[in-house]
Amino acid sequence: MMTSATAGPAHAPALATLAHRAYRIRRFALRMGEVQGQGYIGQALGWSDVLATAFCHAMTYRPDEPEWEGRDRFLLSHGHYAIACYAALIEAGIIPEEELETYGSDDSRLPMSGMATYTPGMEISGGSLGQGLTIAVGMALGLQLKNNPAFVYNSMSDGELDEGAVWEAALSASHHGLSNLINLVDINRQQADGNSNEILGFEPLADKWQSFGWHVERVNGNDLQAVVAAFDRCRALAEAKPRVILCDTLMGKGVPFLETREKNHFIRVDPQEWQQAIAVLDENHAKGER
Ligand SMILES: Cc1ncc(C[n+]2csc(CCOP(=O)(O)OP(=O)(O)O)c2C)c(N)n1
Ligand SMILES: [Mg+2]
């Protein structure tokens, strides 16, 4: 039997350390973007604070034993956010840092869309949008039946709210009282064809989840303290309800020239800009700005 250190809330870092880890996640993602010359970097930068909170504050797992039965599960429903998830898995110690140099190349364990069969720590092959929550419901129910106390985190995007299966899963989760299910929604107000809420209006979103029987948190997804508090409340809640954290995020967060770039599903980054982006990120982090 393999023995390995267990990461988890008991070892959760102070906020400044967590901010440093979120910075490192952003930096790993930018490096991968540079290696491949492309990547969903706007999303990765926007989602890094939530990923840092999940992997470096809230979740229990063993970096050297990614399939340990007692681990909290993290499902990347929006498979195109793989670059962000790999960056978090590197920071979590599940993927070696050197491996980021292979991102997106043939034979790499880090393909451009998340694949469960390729990558340690990647629980599902997401990317067919709207499916992650349906799988998460089944997993959470299974864990409850086995008296396994692990949490299931589903990570999804606001474009996925257009998918009917999400709402069927939401009904099922509350019907079964899945208190071990925490759904994380990235509300970056962007999807392939424009502003998500204008393409298919989803507001008032908190009311919708609440009426489906969920405990709801809505936070600025780039305010680390608020994100940590929301995760903590969701983990501590005694009610037999599934939990959702609706996170309003800013695409490109941490690199001002990308934050203000015209918001597209695929933010344009010119070859010389990857290094500039890393330099600005480093500089702002050194100044304590986020
Ligand atoms: C079921 C399904 N429909 C369409 C697509 C094509 N697609 C890939 S990413 C994407 C955008 C979805 O919205 P969101 O994830 O919010 O976009 P982002 O915030 O990353 O811009 C679409 C439509 C897909 N992968 N799966
Ligand atoms: Mg979106």
PDB file of C-alpha atoms and ligand atoms in Angstrom:
ATOM      1  CA  MET A   1       0.000   0.000   0.000  1.00  0.00           C
ATOM      2  CA  MET A   2       1.369   3.349  -1.009  1.00  0.00           C
ATOM      3  CA  THR A   3       1.726   5.927   1.690  1.00  0.00           C
ATOM      4  CA  SER A   4       1.825   9.575   0.840  1.00  0.00           C
ATOM      5  CA  ALA A   5       1.229  12.938   2.423  1.00  0.00           C
ATOM      6  CA  THR A   6      -2.372  14.086   2.385  1.00  0.00           C
ATOM      7  CA  ALA A   7      -3.196  17.644   1.334  1.00  0.00           C
ATOM      8  CA  GLY A   8      -6.315  19.041   2.921  1.00  0.00           C
ATOM      9  CA  PRO A   9      -8.035  21.769   4.889  1.00  0.00           C
ATOM     10  CA  ALA A  10      -6.088  20.908   8.055  1.00  0.00           C
ATOM     11  CA  HIS A  11      -2.982  22.183   6.221  1.00  0.00           C
ATOM     12  CA  ALA A  12      -4.694  25.136   4.555  1.00  0.00           C
ATOM     13  CA  PRO A  13      -2.302  28.047   4.017  1.00  0.00           C
ATOM     14  CA  ALA A  14      -2.762  31.632   5.191  1.00  0.00           C
ATOM     15  CA  LEU A  15      -4.351  33.989   2.694  1.00  0.00           C
ATOM     16  CA  ALA A  16      -1.038  35.528   1.569  1.00  0.00           C
ATOM     17  CA  THR A  17       0.359  32.075   0.839  1.00  0.00           C
ATOM     18  CA  LEU A  18      -2.795  31.140  -1.024  1.00  0.00           C
ATOM     19  CA  ALA A  19      -2.482  34.329  -3.090  1.00  0.00           C
ATOM     20  CA  HIS A  20       1.070  33.284  -3.934  1.00  0.00           C
ATOM     21  CA  ARG A  21      -0.174  29.887  -5.046  1.00  0.00           C
ATOM     22  CA  ALA A  22      -2.863  31.497  -7.212  1.00  0.00           C
ATOM     23  CA  TYR A  23      -0.104  33.605  -8.791  1.00  0.00           C
ATOM     24  CA  ARG A  24       1.918  30.455  -9.494  1.00  0.00           C
ATOM     25  CA  ILE A  25      -1.125  28.817 -11.121  1.00  0.00           C
ATOM     26  CA  ARG A  26      -1.503  31.860 -13.396  1.00  0.00           C
ATOM     27  CA  ARG A  27       2.204  31.734 -14.231  1.00  0.00           C
ATOM     28  CA  PHE A  28       2.149  28.009 -15.094  1.00  0.00           C
ATOM     29  CA  ALA A  29      -0.842  28.616 -17.365  1.00  0.00           C
ATOM     30  CA  LEU A  30       0.937  31.483 -19.128  1.00  0.00           C
ATOM     31  CA  ARG A  31       4.025  29.314 -19.636  1.00  0.00           C
ATOM     32  CA  MET A  32       1.900  26.580 -21.202  1.00  0.00           C
ATOM     33  CA  GLY A  33       0.243  29.165 -23.424  1.00  0.00           C
ATOM     34  CA  GLU A  34       3.667  30.334 -24.528  1.00  0.00           C
ATOM     35  CA  VAL A  35       4.838  26.769 -25.232  1.00  0.00           C
ATOM     36  CA  GLN A  36       1.899  26.082 -27.531  1.00  0.00           C
ATOM     37  CA  GLY A  37       1.398  29.649 -28.770  1.00  0.00           C
ATOM     38  CA  GLN A  38      -2.242  29.465 -27.774  1.00  0.00           C
ATOM     39  CA  GLY A  39      -4.612  28.407 -25.047  1.00  0.00           C
ATOM     40  CA  TYR A  40      -7.726  29.567 -23.238  1.00  0.00           C
ATOM     41  CA  ILE A  41      -5.630  31.896 -21.167  1.00  0.00           C
ATOM     42  CA  GLY A  42      -8.296  34.509 -20.413  1.00  0.00           C
ATOM     43  CA  GLN A  43     -10.382  31.835 -18.701  1.00  0.00           C
ATOM     44  CA  ALA A  44      -7.350  30.366 -16.906  1.00  0.00           C
ATOM     45  CA  LEU A  45      -6.336  33.727 -15.447  1.00  0.00           C
ATOM     46  CA  GLY A  46      -9.914  34.433 -14.396  1.00  0.00           C
ATOM     47  CA  TRP A  47     -10.420  31.031 -12.754  1.00  0.00           C
ATOM     48  CA  SER A  48      -7.070  30.740 -10.926  1.00  0.00           C
ATOM     49  CA  ASP A  49      -8.295  32.096  -7.593  1.00  0.00           C
ATOM     50  CA  VAL A  50     -11.060  29.502  -7.468  1.00  0.00           C
ATOM     51  CA  LEU A  51      -8.638  26.757  -8.514  1.00  0.00           C
ATOM     52  CA  ALA A  52      -6.131  27.811  -5.858  1.00  0.00           C
ATOM     53  CA  THR A  53      -8.870  27.738  -3.232  1.00  0.00           C
ATOM     54  CA  ALA A  54     -10.039  24.307  -4.353  1.00  0.00           C
ATOM     55  CA  PHE A  55      -6.639  22.626  -4.664  1.00  0.00           C
ATOM     56  CA  CYS A  56      -4.608  24.508  -2.061  1.00  0.00           C
ATOM     57  CA  HIS A  57      -7.204  25.275   0.613  1.00  0.00           C
ATOM     58  CA  ALA A  58     -10.307  23.112   0.513  1.00  0.00           C
ATOM     59  CA  MET A  59      -9.675  19.745  -1.074  1.00  0.00           C
ATOM     60  CA  THR A  60      -8.285  16.634   0.555  1.00  0.00           C
ATOM     61  CA  TYR A  61      -6.115  14.432  -1.692  1.00  0.00           C
ATOM     62  CA  ARG A  62      -2.791  12.676  -1.915  1.00  0.00           C
ATOM     63  CA  PRO A  63      -0.558  14.179  -4.605  1.00  0.00           C
ATOM     64  CA  ASP A  64       1.394  10.925  -5.001  1.00  0.00           C
ATOM     65  CA  GLU A  65      -1.721   8.788  -5.112  1.00  0.00           C
ATOM     66  CA  PRO A  66      -4.228  10.618  -7.350  1.00  0.00           C
ATOM     67  CA  GLU A  67      -6.716   7.731  -7.300  1.00  0.00           C
ATOM     68  CA  TRP A  68      -6.799   7.389  -3.505  1.00  0.00           C
ATOM     69  CA  GLU A  69     -10.378   6.441  -2.633  1.00  0.00           C
ATOM     70  CA  GLY A  70     -10.675   9.075   0.100  1.00  0.00           C
ATOM     71  CA  ARG A  71      -9.843  12.006  -2.209  1.00  0.00           C
ATOM     72  CA  ASP A  72     -12.179  14.867  -2.928  1.00  0.00           C
ATOM     73  CA  ARG A  73     -13.032  14.721  -6.639  1.00  0.00           C
ATOM     74  CA  PHE A  74     -12.584  17.717  -8.955  1.00  0.00           C
ATOM     75  CA  LEU A  75     -14.479  17.383 -12.234  1.00  0.00           C
ATOM     76  CA  LEU A  76     -13.510  19.703 -15.061  1.00  0.00           C
ATOM     77  CA  SER A  77     -16.789  19.870 -16.958  1.00  0.00           C
ATOM     78  CA  HIS A  78     -15.552  22.683 -19.225  1.00  0.00           C
ATOM     79  CA  GLY A  79     -12.729  20.640 -20.754  1.00  0.00           C
ATOM     80  CA  HIS A  80     -11.396  23.633 -22.683  1.00  0.00           C
ATOM     81  CA  TYR A  81     -10.210  25.034 -19.305  1.00  0.00           C
ATOM     82  CA  ALA A  82      -7.620  22.200 -19.222  1.00  0.00           C
ATOM     83  CA  ILE A  83      -4.692  24.639 -19.316  1.00  0.00           C
ATOM     84  CA  ALA A  84      -6.017  26.134 -16.064  1.00  0.00           C
ATOM     85  CA  CYS A  85      -6.603  22.747 -14.471  1.00  0.00           C
ATOM     86  CA  TYR A  86      -3.101  21.487 -15.413  1.00  0.00           C
ATOM     87  CA  ALA A  87      -1.628  24.603 -13.824  1.00  0.00           C
ATOM     88  CA  ALA A  88      -3.541  23.800 -10.619  1.00  0.00           C
ATOM     89  CA  LEU A  89      -2.545  20.112 -10.765  1.00  0.00           C
ATOM     90  CA  ILE A  90       1.094  21.205 -11.078  1.00  0.00           C
ATOM     91  CA  GLU A  91       0.724  23.520  -8.085  1.00  0.00           C
ATOM     92  CA  ALA A  92      -0.981  20.674  -6.207  1.00  0.00           C
ATOM     93  CA  GLY A  93       2.051  18.441  -6.842  1.00  0.00           C
ATOM     94  CA  ILE A  94       0.059  15.917  -8.894  1.00  0.00           C
ATOM     95  CA  ILE A  95       1.796  16.757 -12.204  1.00  0.00           C
ATOM     96  CA  PRO A  96       5.545  17.583 -12.275  1.00  0.00           C
ATOM     97  CA  GLU A  97       6.293  21.186 -13.213  1.00  0.00           C
ATOM     98  CA  GLU A  98       8.681  20.225 -16.057  1.00  0.00           C
ATOM     99  CA  GLU A  99       5.808  18.539 -17.828  1.00  0.00           C
ATOM    100  CA  LEU A 100       4.201  21.853 -18.703  1.00  0.00           C
ATOM    101  CA  GLU A 101       6.791  22.132 -21.483  1.00  0.00           C
ATOM    102  CA  THR A 102       4.918  19.327 -23.300  1.00  0.00           C
ATOM    103  CA  TYR A 103       1.528  21.054 -23.171  1.00  0.00           C
ATOM    104  CA  GLY A 104      -0.558  20.325 -26.275  1.00  0.00           C
ATOM    105  CA  SER A 105       2.152  18.346 -28.106  1.00  0.00           C
ATOM    106  CA  ASP A 106       1.807  14.823 -29.507  1.00  0.00           C
ATOM    107  CA  ASP A 107       2.227  12.139 -26.820  1.00  0.00           C
ATOM    108  CA  SER A 108       1.864  14.673 -24.015  1.00  0.00           C
ATOM    109  CA  ARG A 109      -0.197  13.807 -20.951  1.00  0.00           C
ATOM    110  CA  LEU A 110      -1.491  17.376 -21.184  1.00  0.00           C
ATOM    111  CA  PRO A 111      -3.745  17.583 -24.248  1.00  0.00           C
ATOM    112  CA  MET A 112      -5.493  20.841 -25.013  1.00  0.00           C
ATOM    113  CA  SER A 113      -8.838  19.534 -23.762  1.00  0.00           C
ATOM    114  CA  GLY A 114      -9.061  17.636 -20.474  1.00  0.00           C
ATOM    115  CA  MET A 115      -8.940  13.838 -20.853  1.00  0.00           C
ATOM    116  CA  ALA A 116      -9.328  11.458 -17.927  1.00  0.00           C
ATOM    117  CA  THR A 117      -7.321   8.683 -19.583  1.00  0.00           C
ATOM    118  CA  TYR A 118      -4.297  10.928 -20.214  1.00  0.00           C
ATOM    119  CA  THR A 119      -3.768  12.965 -17.093  1.00  0.00           C
ATOM    120  CA  PRO A 120      -3.399  12.131 -13.414  1.00  0.00           C
ATOM    121  CA  GLY A 121      -5.937  14.077 -11.378  1.00  0.00           C
ATOM    122  CA  MET A 122      -8.238  14.629 -14.366  1.00  0.00           C
ATOM    123  CA  GLU A 123     -11.357  12.814 -13.164  1.00  0.00           C
ATOM    124  CA  ILE A 124     -13.451  13.076 -16.337  1.00  0.00           C
ATOM    125  CA  SER A 125     -13.100  13.855 -20.028  1.00  0.00           C
ATOM    126  CA  GLY A 126     -15.123  17.044 -20.080  1.00  0.00           C
ATOM    127  CA  GLY A 127     -15.608  19.366 -22.997  1.00  0.00           C
ATOM    128  CA  SER A 128     -18.943  18.096 -24.192  1.00  0.00           C
ATOM    129  CA  LEU A 129     -20.403  20.976 -22.268  1.00  0.00           C
ATOM    130  CA  GLY A 130     -23.132  20.468 -19.703  1.00  0.00           C
ATOM    131  CA  GLN A 131     -22.153  16.921 -18.735  1.00  0.00           C
ATOM    132  CA  GLY A 132     -19.931  17.437 -15.695  1.00  0.00           C
ATOM    133  CA  LEU A 133     -22.718  18.100 -13.230  1.00  0.00           C
ATOM    134  CA  THR A 134     -24.623  15.010 -14.358  1.00  0.00           C
ATOM    135  CA  ILE A 135     -21.549  12.870 -13.679  1.00  0.00           C
ATOM    136  CA  ALA A 136     -20.911  14.678 -10.394  1.00  0.00           C
ATOM    137  CA  VAL A 137     -24.425  13.810  -9.196  1.00  0.00           C
ATOM    138  CA  GLY A 138     -23.802  10.122  -9.841  1.00  0.00           C
ATOM    139  CA  MET A 139     -20.406  10.239  -8.149  1.00  0.00           C
ATOM    140  CA  ALA A 140     -21.731  12.109  -5.113  1.00  0.00           C
ATOM    141  CA  LEU A 141     -24.620   9.668  -4.757  1.00  0.00           C
ATOM    142  CA  GLY A 142     -22.228   6.723  -5.066  1.00  0.00           C
ATOM    143  CA  LEU A 143     -19.905   8.124  -2.415  1.00  0.00           C
ATOM    144  CA  GLN A 144     -22.838   8.676  -0.053  1.00  0.00           C
ATOM    145  CA  LEU A 145     -24.023   5.116  -0.539  1.00  0.00           C
ATOM    146  CA  LYS A 146     -20.511   3.897   0.286  1.00  0.00           C
ATOM    147  CA  ASN A 147     -20.305   6.183   3.351  1.00  0.00           C
ATOM    148  CA  ASN A 148     -17.262   7.823   1.811  1.00  0.00           C
ATOM    149  CA  PRO A 149     -17.048  11.362   3.259  1.00  0.00           C
ATOM    150  CA  ALA A 150     -15.308  12.874   0.202  1.00  0.00           C
ATOM    151  CA  PHE A 151     -16.687  15.923  -1.579  1.00  0.00           C
ATOM    152  CA  VAL A 152     -17.317  16.142  -5.295  1.00  0.00           C
ATOM    153  CA  TYR A 153     -16.506  19.516  -6.856  1.00  0.00           C
ATOM    154  CA  ASN A 154     -17.836  20.202 -10.333  1.00  0.00           C
ATOM    155  CA  SER A 155     -16.183  23.050 -12.188  1.00  0.00           C
ATOM    156  CA  MET A 156     -18.294  24.533 -14.987  1.00  0.00           C
ATOM    157  CA  SER A 157     -18.695  27.642 -17.114  1.00  0.00           C
ATOM    158  CA  ASP A 158     -21.599  30.030 -17.588  1.00  0.00           C
ATOM    159  CA  GLY A 159     -22.038  28.919 -21.214  1.00  0.00           C
ATOM    160  CA  GLU A 160     -22.902  25.489 -19.841  1.00  0.00           C
ATOM    161  CA  LEU A 161     -25.965  26.958 -18.151  1.00  0.00           C
ATOM    162  CA  ASP A 162     -27.568  26.846 -21.625  1.00  0.00           C
ATOM    163  CA  GLU A 163     -27.576  23.038 -21.476  1.00  0.00           C
ATOM    164  CA  GLY A 164     -30.802  21.405 -20.256  1.00  0.00           C
ATOM    165  CA  ALA A 165     -28.955  18.487 -18.661  1.00  0.00           C
ATOM    166  CA  VAL A 166     -27.462  20.894 -16.110  1.00  0.00           C
ATOM    167  CA  TRP A 167     -30.906  21.695 -14.756  1.00  0.00           C
ATOM    168  CA  GLU A 168     -31.980  18.063 -14.701  1.00  0.00           C
ATOM    169  CA  ALA A 169     -28.832  17.302 -12.695  1.00  0.00           C
ATOM    170  CA  ALA A 170     -29.604  20.234 -10.393  1.00  0.00           C
ATOM    171  CA  LEU A 171     -33.045  18.770  -9.660  1.00  0.00           C
ATOM    172  CA  SER A 172     -31.598  15.303  -9.045  1.00  0.00           C
ATOM    173  CA  ALA A 173     -28.921  16.615  -6.697  1.00  0.00           C
ATOM    174  CA  SER A 174     -31.438  18.322  -4.427  1.00  0.00           C
ATOM    175  CA  HIS A 175     -33.877  15.404  -4.679  1.00  0.00           C
ATOM    176  CA  HIS A 176     -31.137  13.129  -3.324  1.00  0.00           C
ATOM    177  CA  GLY A 177     -29.938  15.684  -0.738  1.00  0.00           C
ATOM    178  CA  LEU A 178     -26.361  15.584  -2.036  1.00  0.00           C
ATOM    179  CA  SER A 179     -24.601  17.585   0.660  1.00  0.00           C
ATOM    180  CA  ASN A 180     -21.250  16.265  -0.614  1.00  0.00           C
ATOM    181  CA  LEU A 181     -21.656  18.046  -3.953  1.00  0.00           C
ATOM    182  CA  ILE A 182     -20.214  21.536  -4.494  1.00  0.00           C
ATOM    183  CA  ASN A 183     -20.774  23.064  -7.921  1.00  0.00           C
ATOM    184  CA  LEU A 184     -18.473  25.893  -8.994  1.00  0.00           C
ATOM    185  CA  VAL A 185     -19.724  28.146 -11.795  1.00  0.00           C
ATOM    186  CA  ASP A 186     -17.426  30.566 -13.617  1.00  0.00           C
ATOM    187  CA  ILE A 187     -19.552  33.562 -14.503  1.00  0.00           C
ATOM    188  CA  ASN A 188     -17.145  35.353 -16.825  1.00  0.00           C
ATOM    189  CA  ARG A 189     -20.082  36.555 -18.969  1.00  0.00           C
ATOM    190  CA  GLN A 190     -18.470  35.104 -22.062  1.00  0.00           C
ATOM    191  CA  GLN A 191     -19.152  32.193 -24.341  1.00  0.00           C
ATOM    192  CA  ALA A 192     -18.221  31.398 -27.939  1.00  0.00           C
ATOM    193  CA  ASP A 193     -20.812  33.733 -29.486  1.00  0.00           C
ATOM    194  CA  GLY A 194     -20.708  36.655 -27.046  1.00  0.00           C
ATOM    195  CA  ASN A 195     -22.057  37.625 -23.631  1.00  0.00           C
ATOM    196  CA  SER A 196     -23.503  34.519 -21.965  1.00  0.00           C
ATOM    197  CA  ASN A 197     -26.377  36.290 -20.228  1.00  0.00           C
ATOM    198  CA  GLU A 198     -27.397  38.034 -23.468  1.00  0.00           C
ATOM    199  CA  ILE A 199     -27.297  34.847 -25.540  1.00  0.00           C
ATOM    200  CA  LEU A 200     -29.583  32.978 -23.155  1.00  0.00           C
ATOM    201  CA  GLY A 201     -30.492  35.056 -20.103  1.00  0.00           C
ATOM    202  CA  PHE A 202     -29.743  33.262 -16.849  1.00  0.00           C
ATOM    203  CA  GLU A 203     -30.209  35.998 -14.250  1.00  0.00           C
ATOM    204  CA  PRO A 204     -31.287  36.101 -11.484  1.00  0.00           C
ATOM    205  CA  LEU A 205     -29.045  33.082 -11.210  1.00  0.00           C
ATOM    206  CA  ALA A 206     -28.847  32.745  -7.421  1.00  0.00           C
ATOM    207  CA  ASP A 207     -32.661  32.654  -7.232  1.00  0.00           C
ATOM    208  CA  LYS A 208     -32.779  29.897  -9.821  1.00  0.00           C
ATOM    209  CA  TRP A 209     -30.388  27.589  -7.958  1.00  0.00           C
ATOM    210  CA  GLN A 210     -32.109  28.381  -4.672  1.00  0.00           C
ATOM    211  CA  SER A 211     -35.496  27.476  -6.095  1.00  0.00           C
ATOM    212  CA  PHE A 212     -33.995  24.178  -7.266  1.00  0.00           C
ATOM    213  CA  GLY A 213     -33.217  23.406  -3.612  1.00  0.00           C
ATOM    214  CA  TRP A 214     -29.525  24.336  -3.481  1.00  0.00           C
ATOM    215  CA  HIS A 215     -27.527  26.260  -0.913  1.00  0.00           C
ATOM    216  CA  VAL A 216     -26.213  29.223  -2.908  1.00  0.00           C
ATOM    217  CA  GLU A 217     -23.165  31.424  -2.541  1.00  0.00           C
ATOM    218  CA  ARG A 218     -22.454  34.250  -4.982  1.00  0.00           C
ATOM    219  CA  VAL A 219     -19.021  35.833  -4.783  1.00  0.00           C
ATOM    220  CA  ASN A 220     -16.476  37.872  -6.657  1.00  0.00           C
ATOM    221  CA  GLY A 221     -14.439  34.926  -7.917  1.00  0.00           C
ATOM    222  CA  ASN A 222     -11.274  37.004  -7.902  1.00  0.00           C
ATOM    223  CA  ASP A 223     -11.618  38.059  -4.269  1.00  0.00           C
ATOM    224  CA  LEU A 224      -9.646  35.275  -2.660  1.00  0.00           C
ATOM    225  CA  GLN A 225     -10.896  35.967   0.851  1.00  0.00           C
ATOM    226  CA  ALA A 226     -14.526  35.853  -0.300  1.00  0.00           C
ATOM    227  CA  VAL A 227     -13.929  32.676  -2.296  1.00  0.00           C
ATOM    228  CA  VAL A 228     -12.278  30.960   0.675  1.00  0.00           C
ATOM    229  CA  ALA A 229     -15.161  31.971   2.947  1.00  0.00           C
ATOM    230  CA  ALA A 230     -17.721  30.610   0.467  1.00  0.00           C
ATOM    231  CA  PHE A 231     -15.860  27.290   0.179  1.00  0.00           C
ATOM    232  CA  ASP A 232     -15.639  27.077   3.982  1.00  0.00           C
ATOM    233  CA  ARG A 233     -19.362  27.709   4.419  1.00  0.00           C
ATOM    234  CA  CYS A 234     -20.222  25.118   1.777  1.00  0.00           C
ATOM    235  CA  ARG A 235     -18.032  22.482   3.411  1.00  0.00           C
ATOM    236  CA  ALA A 236     -19.318  23.209   6.924  1.00  0.00           C
ATOM    237  CA  LEU A 237     -23.050  23.438   6.175  1.00  0.00           C
ATOM    238  CA  ALA A 238     -25.075  20.776   7.967  1.00  0.00           C
ATOM    239  CA  GLU A 239     -28.139  20.879   5.697  1.00  0.00           C
ATOM    240  CA  ALA A 240     -28.721  17.929   3.369  1.00  0.00           C
ATOM    241  CA  LYS A 241     -28.573  20.127   0.286  1.00  0.00           C
ATOM    242  CA  PRO A 242     -26.164  20.382  -2.647  1.00  0.00           C
ATOM    243  CA  ARG A 243     -24.139  23.616  -2.735  1.00  0.00           C
ATOM    244  CA  VAL A 244     -23.292  25.957  -5.563  1.00  0.00           C
ATOM    245  CA  ILE A 245     -20.752  28.783  -5.604  1.00  0.00           C
ATOM    246  CA  LEU A 246     -21.526  31.295  -8.344  1.00  0.00           C
ATOM    247  CA  CYS A 247     -18.263  33.104  -9.043  1.00  0.00           C
ATOM    248  CA  ASP A 248     -18.205  36.362 -10.974  1.00  0.00           C
ATOM    249  CA  THR A 249     -14.764  36.503 -12.559  1.00  0.00           C
ATOM    250  CA  LEU A 250     -12.736  38.733 -14.830  1.00  0.00           C
ATOM    251  CA  MET A 251     -11.145  37.096 -17.855  1.00  0.00           C
ATOM    252  CA  GLY A 252      -7.425  37.830 -17.990  1.00  0.00           C
ATOM    253  CA  LYS A 253      -7.276  38.672 -14.261  1.00  0.00           C
ATOM    254  CA  GLY A 254      -3.744  39.511 -13.115  1.00  0.00           C
ATOM    255  CA  VAL A 255      -2.464  40.739 -16.494  1.00  0.00           C
ATOM    256  CA  PRO A 256      -3.987  44.207 -17.018  1.00  0.00           C
ATOM    257  CA  PHE A 257      -3.447  44.324 -20.785  1.00  0.00           C
ATOM    258  CA  LEU A 258      -5.386  41.057 -21.113  1.00  0.00           C
ATOM    259  CA  GLU A 259      -8.069  42.152 -18.638  1.00  0.00           C
ATOM    260  CA  THR A 260      -8.883  45.087 -20.895  1.00  0.00           C
ATOM    261  CA  ARG A 261      -8.462  43.299 -24.222  1.00  0.00           C
ATOM    262  CA  GLU A 262     -11.675  42.903 -26.176  1.00  0.00           C
ATOM    263  CA  LYS A 263     -13.429  40.007 -24.512  1.00  0.00           C
ATOM    264  CA  ASN A 264     -13.521  36.994 -26.743  1.00  0.00           C
ATOM    265  CA  HIS A 265     -13.934  33.336 -26.014  1.00  0.00           C
ATOM    266  CA  PHE A 266     -10.394  32.944 -27.370  1.00  0.00           C
ATOM    267  CA  ILE A 267      -8.358  35.971 -26.290  1.00  0.00           C
ATOM    268  CA  ARG A 268      -5.718  36.888 -28.882  1.00  0.00           C
ATOM    269  CA  VAL A 269      -2.167  36.852 -27.514  1.00  0.00           C
ATOM    270  CA  ASP A 270       0.676  37.687 -29.915  1.00  0.00           C
ATOM    271  CA  PRO A 271       3.927  35.636 -29.692  1.00  0.00           C
ATOM    272  CA  GLN A 272       5.912  38.354 -27.925  1.00  0.00           C
ATOM    273  CA  GLU A 273       3.079  39.025 -25.490  1.00  0.00           C
ATOM    274  CA  TRP A 274       3.401  35.778 -23.532  1.00  0.00           C
ATOM    275  CA  GLN A 275       6.689  36.944 -22.016  1.00  0.00           C
ATOM    276  CA  GLN A 276       5.266  40.417 -21.482  1.00  0.00           C
ATOM    277  CA  ALA A 277       2.284  38.910 -19.700  1.00  0.00           C
ATOM    278  CA  ILE A 278       4.535  36.846 -17.411  1.00  0.00           C
ATOM    279  CA  ALA A 279       6.668  39.924 -16.687  1.00  0.00           C
ATOM    280  CA  VAL A 280       3.611  42.042 -15.764  1.00  0.00           C
ATOM    281  CA  LEU A 281       2.198  39.243 -13.629  1.00  0.00           C
ATOM    282  CA  ASP A 282       5.545  38.897 -11.797  1.00  0.00           C
ATOM    283  CA  GLU A 283       5.874  42.637 -11.328  1.00  0.00           C
ATOM    284  CA  ASN A 284       2.378  43.087  -9.928  1.00  0.00           C
ATOM    285  CA  HIS A 285       2.758  40.072  -7.673  1.00  0.00           C
ATOM    286  CA  ALA A 286       6.052  41.438  -6.321  1.00  0.00           C
ATOM    287  CA  LYS A 287       4.284  44.757  -5.567  1.00  0.00           C
ATOM    288  CA  GLY A 288       1.566  42.831  -3.743  1.00  0.00           C
ATOM    289  CA  GLU A 289      -1.052  43.826  -6.320  1.00  0.00           C
ATOM    290  CA  ARG A 290      -3.445  41.270  -7.624  1.00  0.00           C
TER     291      ARG A 290
HETATM  292  C1  LIG B   1     -22.318  20.564 -25.968  1.00  0.00           C
HETATM  293  C2  LIG B   1     -21.311  21.507 -26.561  1.00  0.00           C
HETATM  294  N1  LIG B   1     -21.736  22.487 -27.377  1.00  0.00           N
HETATM  295  C3  LIG B   1     -20.839  23.331 -27.940  1.00  0.00           C
HETATM  296  C4  LIG B   1     -19.502  23.206 -27.692  1.00  0.00           C
HETATM  297  C5  LIG B   1     -18.504  24.147 -28.368  1.00  0.00           C
HETATM  298  N2  LIG B   1     -17.938  25.088 -27.408  1.00  0.00           N
HETATM  299  C6  LIG B   1     -16.710  24.938 -26.883  1.00  0.00           C
HETATM  300  S1  LIG B   1     -16.333  26.100 -25.750  1.00  0.00           S
HETATM  301  C7  LIG B   1     -17.829  26.872 -25.951  1.00  0.00           C
HETATM  302  C8  LIG B   1     -18.195  28.088 -25.141  1.00  0.00           C
HETATM  303  C9  LIG B   1     -19.065  27.757 -23.975  1.00  0.00           C
HETATM  304  O1  LIG B   1     -19.237  28.792 -23.053  1.00  0.00           O
HETATM  305  P1  LIG B   1     -18.192  29.083 -21.903  1.00  0.00           P
HETATM  306  O2  LIG B   1     -17.553  27.820 -21.518  1.00  0.00           O
HETATM  307  O3  LIG B   1     -18.836  29.936 -20.889  1.00  0.00           O
HETATM  308  O4  LIG B   1     -17.134  29.939 -22.737  1.00  0.00           O
HETATM  309  P2  LIG B   1     -15.866  30.786 -22.196  1.00  0.00           P
HETATM  310  O5  LIG B   1     -16.230  31.415 -20.890  1.00  0.00           O
HETATM  311  O6  LIG B   1     -14.743  29.829 -22.092  1.00  0.00           O
HETATM  312  O7  LIG B   1     -15.640  31.800 -23.293  1.00  0.00           O
HETATM  313  C10 LIG B   1     -18.585  26.209 -26.908  1.00  0.00           C
HETATM  314  C11 LIG B   1     -19.942  26.615 -27.342  1.00  0.00           C
HETATM  315  C12 LIG B   1     -19.089  22.168 -26.820  1.00  0.00           C
HETATM  316  N3  LIG B   1     -17.812  21.997 -26.501  1.00  0.00           N
HETATM  317  N4  LIG B   1     -20.010  21.336 -26.265  1.00  0.00           N
HETATM  318 MG    MG B   2     -18.040  31.706 -19.975  1.00  0.00          MG
END
